[in-house]
Coordinates of C-alpha atoms and ligand atoms in Angstrom, one line a residue:
X1 CA 33.2 -46.1 27.0
X2 CA 31.7 -45.6 23.5
X3 CA 30.0 -42.4 22.7
X4 CA 27.8 -43.0 19.6
X5 CA 26.9 -39.3 19.2
X6 CA 30.5 -38.1 19.0
X7 CA 30.3 -38.1 15.2
X8 CA 30.5 -40.0 11.9
X9 CA 33.9 -40.1 10.2
X10 CA 35.0 -41.4 6.8
X11 CA 38.7 -42.3 6.6
X12 CA 40.2 -42.4 3.1
X13 CA 43.7 -43.9 2.6
X14 CA 45.3 -46.3 0.2
X15 CA 47.2 -47.9 3.0
X16 CA 45.1 -50.6 4.7
X17 CA 47.4 -50.3 7.8
X18 CA 46.6 -46.7 8.3
X19 CA 42.9 -47.4 7.7
X20 CA 43.0 -50.1 10.4
X21 CA 44.9 -48.2 13.0
X22 CA 43.1 -44.9 12.6
X23 CA 39.6 -46.4 12.4
X24 CA 40.3 -48.6 15.4
X25 CA 41.4 -45.6 17.5
X26 CA 38.5 -43.4 16.5
X27 CA 36.1 -46.3 17.0
X28 CA 37.4 -46.7 20.5
X29 CA 36.9 -43.1 21.5
X30 CA 33.3 -43.1 20.3
X31 CA 33.2 -42.3 16.6
X32 CA 31.2 -44.2 14.0
X33 CA 33.7 -45.0 11.3
X34 CA 33.6 -45.9 7.6
X35 CA 36.7 -46.4 5.5
X36 CA 37.6 -46.2 1.8
X37 CA 40.9 -47.2 0.2
X38 CA 40.4 -44.9 -2.8
X39 CA 39.5 -41.3 -3.4
X40 CA 36.9 -42.2 -6.1
X41 CA 35.1 -44.7 -3.8
X42 CA 35.1 -42.1 -1.0
X43 CA 33.0 -39.7 -3.1
X44 CA 30.2 -42.3 -3.4
X45 CA 30.5 -43.2 0.3
X46 CA 30.0 -39.6 1.3
X47 CA 26.7 -39.5 -0.5
X48 CA 25.8 -42.9 1.0
X49 CA 26.8 -42.4 4.7
X50 CA 26.7 -38.6 5.0
X51 CA 29.7 -38.4 7.4
X52 CA 30.3 -35.4 9.6
X53 CA 33.9 -35.3 8.5
X54 CA 36.3 -36.9 6.0
X55 CA 39.8 -37.7 7.0
X56 CA 41.7 -38.1 3.7
X57 CA 45.2 -39.1 2.6
X58 CA 47.0 -36.6 0.3
X59 CA 48.7 -38.9 -2.2
X60 CA 46.6 -41.8 -3.6
X61 CA 46.8 -43.7 -6.9
X62 CA 43.4 -42.7 -8.3
X63 CA 42.1 -39.4 -6.8
X64 CA 44.5 -37.5 -4.4
X65 CA 43.3 -35.5 -1.3
X66 CA 43.1 -32.2 -3.3
X67 CA 40.9 -33.8 -6.0
X68 CA 38.6 -35.3 -3.3
X69 CA 38.3 -31.8 -1.7
X70 CA 37.5 -30.3 -5.0
X71 CA 34.9 -32.9 -6.0
X72 CA 33.2 -32.7 -2.6
X73 CA 33.2 -28.9 -2.8
X74 CA 31.0 -29.1 -5.9
X75 CA 28.3 -31.0 -3.9
X76 CA 25.9 -29.1 -1.7
X77 CA 26.3 -29.5 2.1
X78 CA 29.5 -31.5 1.7
X79 CA 31.4 -32.4 5.0
X80 CA 34.7 -30.7 6.0
X81 CA 37.9 -32.6 4.9
X82 CA 41.0 -33.1 7.1
X83 CA 44.1 -34.0 5.2
X84 CA 46.1 -36.8 7.0
X85 CA 49.4 -37.0 5.3
X86 CA 53.0 -38.0 5.8
X87 CA 54.1 -35.0 3.6
X88 CA 56.0 -32.5 5.8
X89 CA 56.4 -30.0 3.1
X90 CA 55.1 -26.5 4.1
X91 CA 54.0 -26.1 0.5
X92 CA 51.7 -29.1 0.8
X93 CA 50.1 -27.7 4.0
X94 CA 49.6 -24.3 2.4
X95 CA 48.1 -25.9 -0.8
X96 CA 45.8 -28.0 1.3
X97 CA 44.4 -24.9 3.0
X98 CA 44.1 -23.1 -0.3
X99 CA 42.1 -26.0 -1.7
X100 CA 39.7 -25.6 1.2
X101 CA 41.0 -28.4 3.6
X102 CA 39.6 -27.9 7.1
X103 CA 42.9 -28.9 8.7
X104 CA 46.2 -30.7 8.0
X105 CA 47.4 -33.4 10.3
X106 CA 50.7 -35.2 10.0
X107 CA 50.7 -39.0 10.1
X108 CA 53.6 -39.1 12.4
X109 CA 51.8 -37.0 15.1
X110 CA 50.0 -38.6 18.0
X111 CA 46.2 -39.3 17.8
X112 CA 45.6 -36.3 20.0
X113 CA 46.0 -33.8 17.1
X114 CA 43.9 -35.9 14.8
X115 CA 41.1 -36.2 17.4
X116 CA 41.2 -32.5 18.2
X117 CA 40.9 -31.7 14.5
X118 CA 38.1 -34.1 14.0
X119 CA 36.2 -32.8 17.0
X120 CA 36.5 -29.2 15.7
X121 CA 35.5 -30.2 12.3
X122 CA 32.4 -32.1 13.6
X123 CA 31.2 -29.2 15.7
X124 CA 32.0 -26.8 12.8
X125 CA 29.9 -29.0 10.5
X126 CA 27.1 -29.2 13.0
X127 CA 27.0 -25.4 13.3
X128 CA 26.9 -25.2 9.5
X129 CA 24.1 -27.8 9.4
X130 CA 22.2 -25.8 12.1
X131 CA 22.7 -22.7 10.1
X132 CA 21.4 -24.4 7.0
X133 CA 18.4 -25.7 8.9
X134 CA 17.7 -22.2 10.4
X135 CA 17.9 -20.7 6.9
X136 CA 15.5 -23.2 5.6
X137 CA 13.1 -22.5 8.5
X138 CA 13.4 -18.8 7.9
X139 CA 12.7 -19.3 4.2
X140 CA 9.7 -21.4 5.0
X141 CA 8.4 -18.8 7.5
X142 CA 8.9 -16.1 4.9
X143 CA 7.1 -18.0 2.3
X144 CA 4.2 -18.6 4.7
X145 CA 4.1 -15.0 5.5
X146 CA 4.3 -13.9 1.9
X147 CA 1.5 -16.3 1.0
X148 CA -0.8 -15.1 3.8
X149 CA 0.1 -11.5 3.0
X150 CA -0.8 -12.1 -0.7
X151 CA -4.0 -13.8 0.3
X152 CA -4.9 -10.7 2.5
X153 CA -3.8 -8.4 -0.3
X154 CA -5.9 -10.3 -2.8
X155 CA -8.9 -10.1 -0.5
X156 CA -8.3 -6.4 0.1
X157 CA -8.1 -5.9 -3.7
X158 CA -11.3 -7.7 -4.3
X159 CA -13.0 -5.5 -1.7
X160 CA -11.4 -2.4 -3.2
X161 CA -12.6 -3.3 -6.7
X162 CA -16.1 -3.9 -5.3
X163 CA -16.0 -0.4 -3.7
X164 CA -14.7 1.2 -7.0
X165 CA -17.5 -0.5 -8.9
X166 CA -20.1 0.7 -6.3
X167 CA -18.6 4.2 -6.3
X168 CA -18.6 4.3 -10.2
X169 CA -22.2 3.3 -10.2
X170 CA -23.1 5.9 -7.6
X171 CA -21.1 8.5 -9.6
X172 CA -22.9 7.5 -12.9
X173 CA -26.3 7.7 -11.1
X174 CA -25.4 11.2 -9.7
X175 CA -24.2 12.4 -13.1
X176 CA -27.4 11.1 -14.8
X177 CA -29.5 12.8 -12.0
X178 CA -27.5 16.1 -12.4
X179 CA -27.9 16.1 -16.2
X180 CA -31.6 15.4 -15.8
X181 CA -31.8 18.3 -13.3
X182 CA -30.0 20.6 -15.7
X183 CA -32.1 19.6 -18.6
X184 CA -35.2 20.1 -16.6
X185 CA -34.0 23.5 -15.4
X186 CA -33.0 24.5 -19.0
X187 CA -36.5 23.6 -20.3
X188 CA -38.3 25.1 -17.4
X189 CA -36.4 28.4 -17.7
X190 CA -37.6 28.6 -21.3
X191 CA -41.2 28.0 -20.2
X192 CA -40.9 30.7 -17.5
X193 CA -39.3 33.3 -19.8
X194 CA -42.2 33.4 -22.3
X195 CA -45.0 34.5 -19.9
X196 CA -42.6 36.7 -18.1
X197 CA -41.7 38.5 -21.3
X198 CA -45.4 38.9 -22.0
X199 CA -45.9 40.4 -18.5
X200 CA -43.0 42.8 -19.0
X201 CA -44.3 43.9 -22.5
X202 CA -47.8 44.5 -21.3
X203 CA -46.6 46.3 -18.2
X204 CA -44.6 48.7 -20.4
X205 CA -47.7 49.3 -22.5
X206 CA -49.9 50.0 -19.4
X207 CA -47.2 52.3 -18.0
X208 CA -47.4 54.4 -21.2
X209 CA -51.3 54.5 -21.0
X210 CA -51.3 55.4 -17.3
X211 CA -48.7 58.1 -17.9
X212 CA -50.8 59.6 -20.6
X213 CA -53.8 59.5 -18.3
X214 CA -51.7 61.5 -15.8
X215 CA -51.9 58.8 -13.1
X216 CA -48.4 59.3 -11.6
X217 CA -48.7 57.1 -8.6
X218 CA -50.0 54.2 -10.6
X219 CA -47.2 54.7 -13.2
X220 CA -44.6 54.6 -10.4
X221 CA -46.2 51.4 -9.0
X222 CA -46.2 49.8 -12.4
X223 CA -42.6 50.7 -12.9
X224 CA -41.8 48.7 -9.7
X225 CA -43.7 45.8 -11.1
X226 CA -41.7 46.1 -14.3
X227 CA -38.4 46.4 -12.4
X228 CA -39.2 43.3 -10.3
X229 CA -40.2 41.3 -13.4
X230 CA -37.0 42.3 -15.2
X231 CA -35.0 41.3 -12.2
X232 CA -36.7 37.9 -12.1
X233 CA -36.0 37.5 -15.8
X234 CA -32.2 38.1 -15.3
X235 CA -32.2 35.4 -12.6
X236 CA -34.0 33.0 -14.8
X237 CA -31.5 33.8 -17.6
X238 CA -28.6 33.1 -15.3
X239 CA -30.1 29.7 -14.3
X240 CA -30.7 28.9 -17.9
X241 CA -27.1 29.7 -18.7
X242 CA -25.8 27.6 -15.9
X243 CA -28.1 24.7 -16.7
X244 CA -27.1 24.7 -20.4
X245 CA -23.5 24.7 -19.4
X246 CA -24.0 21.8 -16.9
X247 CA -26.1 19.9 -19.4
X248 CA -23.3 20.2 -21.9
X249 CA -25.5 22.1 -24.3
X250 CA -23.3 25.1 -24.9
X251 CA -21.4 25.4 -28.1
X252 CA -18.8 27.9 -29.1
X253 CA -19.0 30.3 -32.1
X254 CA -15.5 31.5 -33.0
X255 CA -15.3 34.9 -34.5
X256 CA -12.5 37.3 -35.3
X257 CA -13.1 40.7 -33.7
X258 CA -11.1 43.9 -33.4
X259 CA -9.8 43.9 -29.8
X260 CA -10.0 47.7 -29.5
X261 CA -13.6 47.9 -30.9
X262 CA -14.9 45.1 -28.6
X263 CA -13.2 46.5 -25.5
X264 CA -14.2 50.1 -26.1
X265 CA -17.7 49.1 -26.6
X266 CA -17.6 47.1 -23.4
X267 CA -16.3 50.2 -21.6
X268 CA -19.2 52.3 -22.9
X269 CA -21.6 49.7 -21.6
X270 CA -20.2 49.5 -18.1
X271 CA -19.3 53.2 -17.7
X272 CA -22.6 54.4 -16.3
X273 CA -22.7 51.7 -13.7
X274 CA -19.0 52.2 -12.7
X275 CA -19.4 55.9 -12.4
X276 CA -22.7 55.6 -10.4
X277 CA -20.6 54.5 -7.4
X278 CA -18.1 57.3 -7.8
X279 CA -15.5 55.0 -9.5
X280 CA -13.1 55.7 -12.3
X281 CA -12.8 53.3 -15.2
X282 CA -9.6 52.6 -17.2
X283 CA -8.8 50.3 -20.1
X284 CA -5.2 49.3 -20.9
X285 CA -4.9 47.3 -24.1
X286 CA -1.5 46.0 -25.2
X287 CA -1.0 47.2 -28.8
X288 CA 0.3 43.7 -29.6
X289 CA -3.2 42.4 -29.3
X290 CA -5.1 43.6 -32.4
X291 CA -7.6 40.9 -32.9
X292 CA -9.4 38.5 -30.6
X293 CA -10.2 35.1 -32.1
X294 CA -12.7 33.5 -29.8
X295 CA -16.4 33.3 -29.0
X296 CA -16.8 37.1 -28.6
X297 CA -20.3 36.8 -27.1
X298 CA -19.1 34.6 -24.3
X299 CA -15.9 36.6 -23.8
X300 CA -18.0 39.8 -23.5
X301 CA -20.3 38.0 -21.0
X302 CA -17.4 37.0 -18.9
X303 CA -15.9 40.5 -18.9
X304 CA -19.2 42.1 -18.2
X305 CA -19.7 39.8 -15.2
X306 CA -16.2 40.7 -13.8
X307 CA -16.6 44.4 -14.5
X308 CA -20.2 44.4 -13.1
X309 CA -18.9 42.8 -9.9
X310 CA -16.0 45.3 -9.7
X311 CA -18.5 48.2 -10.0
X312 CA -20.8 46.6 -7.5
X313 CA -18.2 46.0 -4.8
X314 CA -16.2 49.2 -5.2
X315 CA -17.1 52.7 -4.0
X316 CA -15.2 55.9 -4.9
X317 CA -12.3 53.8 -6.2
X318 CA -10.8 52.7 -9.4
X319 CA -11.6 49.9 -11.8
X320 CA -9.3 48.8 -14.6
X321 CA -9.3 46.3 -17.4
X322 CA -5.8 45.3 -18.6
X323 CA -5.5 43.2 -21.7
X324 CA -2.1 41.7 -22.4
X325 CA -0.6 38.6 -24.1
X326 CA -0.9 35.6 -21.8
X327 CA 2.0 33.5 -20.5
X328 CA 1.5 30.8 -23.1
X329 CA 1.8 31.6 -26.8
X330 CA -1.5 32.6 -28.5
X331 CA -3.2 33.4 -25.2
X332 CA -4.7 36.6 -24.0
X333 CA -5.0 37.7 -20.3
X334 CA -7.8 39.9 -19.2
X335 CA -7.3 41.4 -15.7
X336 CA -10.1 43.2 -14.0
X337 CA -8.8 45.1 -11.0
X338 CA -10.6 47.0 -8.4
X339 CA -9.9 48.9 -5.2
X340 CA -13.2 47.7 -3.6
X341 CA -14.1 45.7 -0.5
X342 CA -11.9 42.7 -1.4
X343 CA -12.3 39.2 0.1
X344 CA -10.6 36.9 2.6
X345 CA -8.9 33.7 1.4
X346 CA -11.8 31.7 2.8
X347 CA -14.2 33.7 0.7
X348 CA -12.2 33.5 -2.5
X349 CA -12.0 29.7 -2.2
X350 CA -15.8 29.4 -2.6
X351 CA -16.9 32.1 -5.0
X352 CA -16.8 30.1 -8.2
X353 CA -19.4 27.7 -6.8
X354 CA -23.0 28.4 -8.0
X355 CA -25.2 30.4 -5.7
X356 CA -22.3 31.3 -3.4
X357 CA -21.6 34.8 -2.2
X358 CA -18.7 35.8 -0.1
X359 CA -20.9 36.1 3.0
X360 CA -24.5 36.1 3.9
X361 CA -24.8 39.8 4.0
X362 CA -23.6 40.3 0.4
X363 CA -27.0 39.7 -1.1
X364 CA -28.7 42.0 1.3
X365 CA -26.1 44.8 0.8
X366 CA -25.3 44.5 -2.9
X367 CA -28.0 42.3 -4.5
X368 CA -27.2 39.4 -6.8
X369 CA -27.7 35.7 -6.6
X370 CA -24.1 34.4 -6.7
X371 CA -24.3 32.9 -10.2
X372 CA -22.2 35.4 -12.2
X373 CA -18.8 34.0 -11.3
X374 CA -20.0 30.4 -11.5
X375 CA -21.1 31.0 -15.1
X376 CA -17.9 33.0 -16.0
X377 CA -15.6 30.3 -14.5
X378 CA -17.4 27.6 -16.5
X379 CA -17.4 29.7 -19.7
X380 CA -13.6 30.4 -19.4
X381 CA -13.1 26.6 -19.2
X382 CA -15.4 26.0 -22.2
X383 CA -13.3 28.5 -24.2
X384 CA -10.1 26.6 -23.2
X385 CA -8.9 29.0 -20.6
X386 CA -9.2 29.7 -16.9
X387 CA -10.5 32.3 -14.4
X388 CA -8.5 33.0 -11.3
X389 CA -8.8 35.5 -8.5
X390 CA -6.4 37.4 -6.1
X391 CA -8.0 39.5 -3.4
X392 CA -7.3 41.1 -0.1
X393 CA -10.1 42.2 2.2
X394 CA -10.4 45.9 2.4
X395 CA -7.8 46.5 -0.4
X396 CA -9.2 45.2 -3.6
X397 CA -9.6 42.3 -6.0
X398 CA -8.1 41.2 -9.3
X399 CA -9.8 38.6 -11.5
X400 CA -7.8 37.2 -14.4
X401 CA -9.4 35.5 -17.3
X402 CA -6.8 33.7 -19.4
X403 CA -8.3 32.8 -22.9
X404 CA -6.6 31.2 -25.8
X405 CA -6.9 32.5 -29.3
X406 CA -9.1 29.9 -31.0
X407 CA -8.9 28.6 -34.5
X408 CA -11.8 29.5 -36.8
X409 CA -12.1 25.9 -37.8
X410 CA -13.3 25.2 -34.2
X411 CA -16.5 27.0 -35.0
X412 CA -19.6 25.0 -34.3
X413 CA -23.2 25.9 -35.1
X414 CA -25.3 26.1 -31.9
X415 CA -28.7 24.6 -32.1
X416 CA -29.9 27.4 -29.8
X417 CA -28.2 30.7 -29.2
X418 CA -26.7 31.3 -25.8
X419 CA -28.7 33.9 -24.0
X420 CA -27.4 36.1 -21.3
X421 CA -28.8 39.2 -19.8
X422 CA -26.4 41.0 -17.6
X423 CA -27.6 42.6 -14.5
X424 CA -25.3 45.5 -13.7
X425 CA -27.4 47.4 -11.2
X426 CA -25.9 47.9 -7.8
X427 CA -29.1 47.5 -5.9
X428 CA -28.2 48.3 -2.4
X429 CA -30.0 47.7 0.8
X430 CA -33.3 45.9 0.3
X431 CA -32.7 42.8 -1.8
X432 CA -36.3 42.7 -2.8
X433 CA -36.0 46.0 -4.6
X434 CA -35.5 45.6 -8.4
X435 CA -32.3 46.6 -10.0
X436 CA -32.3 50.0 -11.5
X437 CA -30.7 49.0 -14.7
X438 CA -30.8 45.9 -16.9
X439 CA -28.3 45.5 -19.7
X440 CA -28.8 43.3 -22.7
X441 CA -25.5 41.7 -23.5
X442 CA -26.0 39.5 -26.5
X443 CA -27.6 40.3 -29.8
X444 CA -28.9 36.8 -29.5
X445 CA -30.8 37.6 -26.4
X446 CA -34.4 36.5 -26.4
X447 CA -35.6 39.6 -24.5
Ligands
LIG501 N1 -14.8 42.4 -7.3 C1 -15.2 41.8 -6.2 N2 -14.9 42.3 -5.0 C2 -15.3 41.8 -3.9 N3 -16.1 40.7 -3.8 C3 -16.5 40.1 -5.0 C4 -16.0 40.6 -6.2 N4 -16.5 39.9 -7.2 C5 -17.2 38.9 -6.6 N5 -17.2 39.0 -5.3 C6 -17.8 38.1 -4.3 O1 -18.1 36.9 -4.9 C7 -19.5 36.6 -4.8 C8 -20.0 35.9 -6.0 O2 -20.0 36.7 -7.2 P1 -21.0 36.4 -8.3 O3 -20.7 37.4 -9.4 O4 -20.9 35.0 -8.6 O5 -22.4 36.7 -7.6 P2 -23.1 38.0 -7.3 O6 -22.4 39.2 -8.0 O7 -23.4 38.1 -5.9 O8 -24.5 37.7 -8.0 P3 -24.8 37.7 -9.6 O9 -23.5 37.8 -10.3 O10 -25.5 36.4 -9.8 O11 -25.7 38.8 -9.8 C9 -20.2 38.0 -4.6 O12 -21.4 37.8 -4.0 C10 -19.1 38.7 -3.8 O13 -19.3 38.3 -2.4
LIG502 MG1 -21.9 39.1 -10.0

């Protein structure tokens, strides 16, 4: 009974007799058979009929069995080749396997061996074909996945780009609004300072008159008016400073100053305030640092803020300013250390933000508005340096300002001098009470 699905075989042999006998047998047991009496013709028949297996003679006049195997091996998906030969030599069998023959069957053997070999080759070929099909399927699935992934990715990218544009627009709008706010504040602060200065000036005059008239109580009341006005002026000056910085209107004036002179003068300025709380004050200047080449007004302002804070938040302790070469070449490190109330890590994380104090009771207990450090931090950055803090609650605090020595060429002429009035009074208790002392820091102050 013929089984048409058993496989398709191409028999290649220069002997017509072999072709007839073998093809007849295979045909009878269910194979579909094609024949070729030359190796060269066999190659084109393979392309034409796509047999599952080629049964090929070894020695033929044009192309021998090995050449047929080699030529087929160069084609993709070529069928396995079984050599059917009368050559008993072991060398021939080995060579056939080395050339890639699927099997080697002797012509003298019974058909059983040939049929078994053909069956094996056919199923081997089918497994191979199935593998190839599966691989192709896998590739197609992968391609499909990759395409759909890239489509999803492209869509996500478009969405992301849209969001980036939207965020950029929101950021630009916020920056414009912030600048407008800073410019407004800077202008407003100017407007406020003029009448306030007039109030202070006239109050001083009236205090003198009232004093001369012997009206002690009135003089004391007026002194309170004056103190409150002066306090208000320092707050306005702080806001003006911060607004100018945020509006990008602060320029730097580089000067060369004697480090010893500048720092000793600074010590004289803060000494009364430091001693008022029973603290000692100490300056340690590394002799290597002779000159400071920076914006000395702003440097002084930063140090006065830090020393003012140290004095305010320390009682019966010690406050020191250490000035040493910084870790980078041409930098100077100013460390203000105190043995005061200190801060927790949560508190130190926020203190460089404007209007922030370590906790809500600070303003009540020590006065201040929480602007000094915000200004100092920004000024350090403007001067190309940094301001950092290390603190431990109940132990003390060290602020370190690292400033580079600037080049004189960096000097720029400011359209308007920076004004800073330092408030160094440690007004305790009632926050509404005016500070007892107001220090003028800059020669450029408008006061
Ligand atoms: N040396 C210090 N020891 C302990 N806490 C400090 C010290 N320096 C600053 N702080 C904390 O950081 C807060 C912010 O300081 P900052 O100088 O900005 O504001 P302020 O001193 O409260 O007010 P202002 O400086 O505007 O008068 C302070 O309120 C205080 O809580
Ligand atoms: Mg302060």
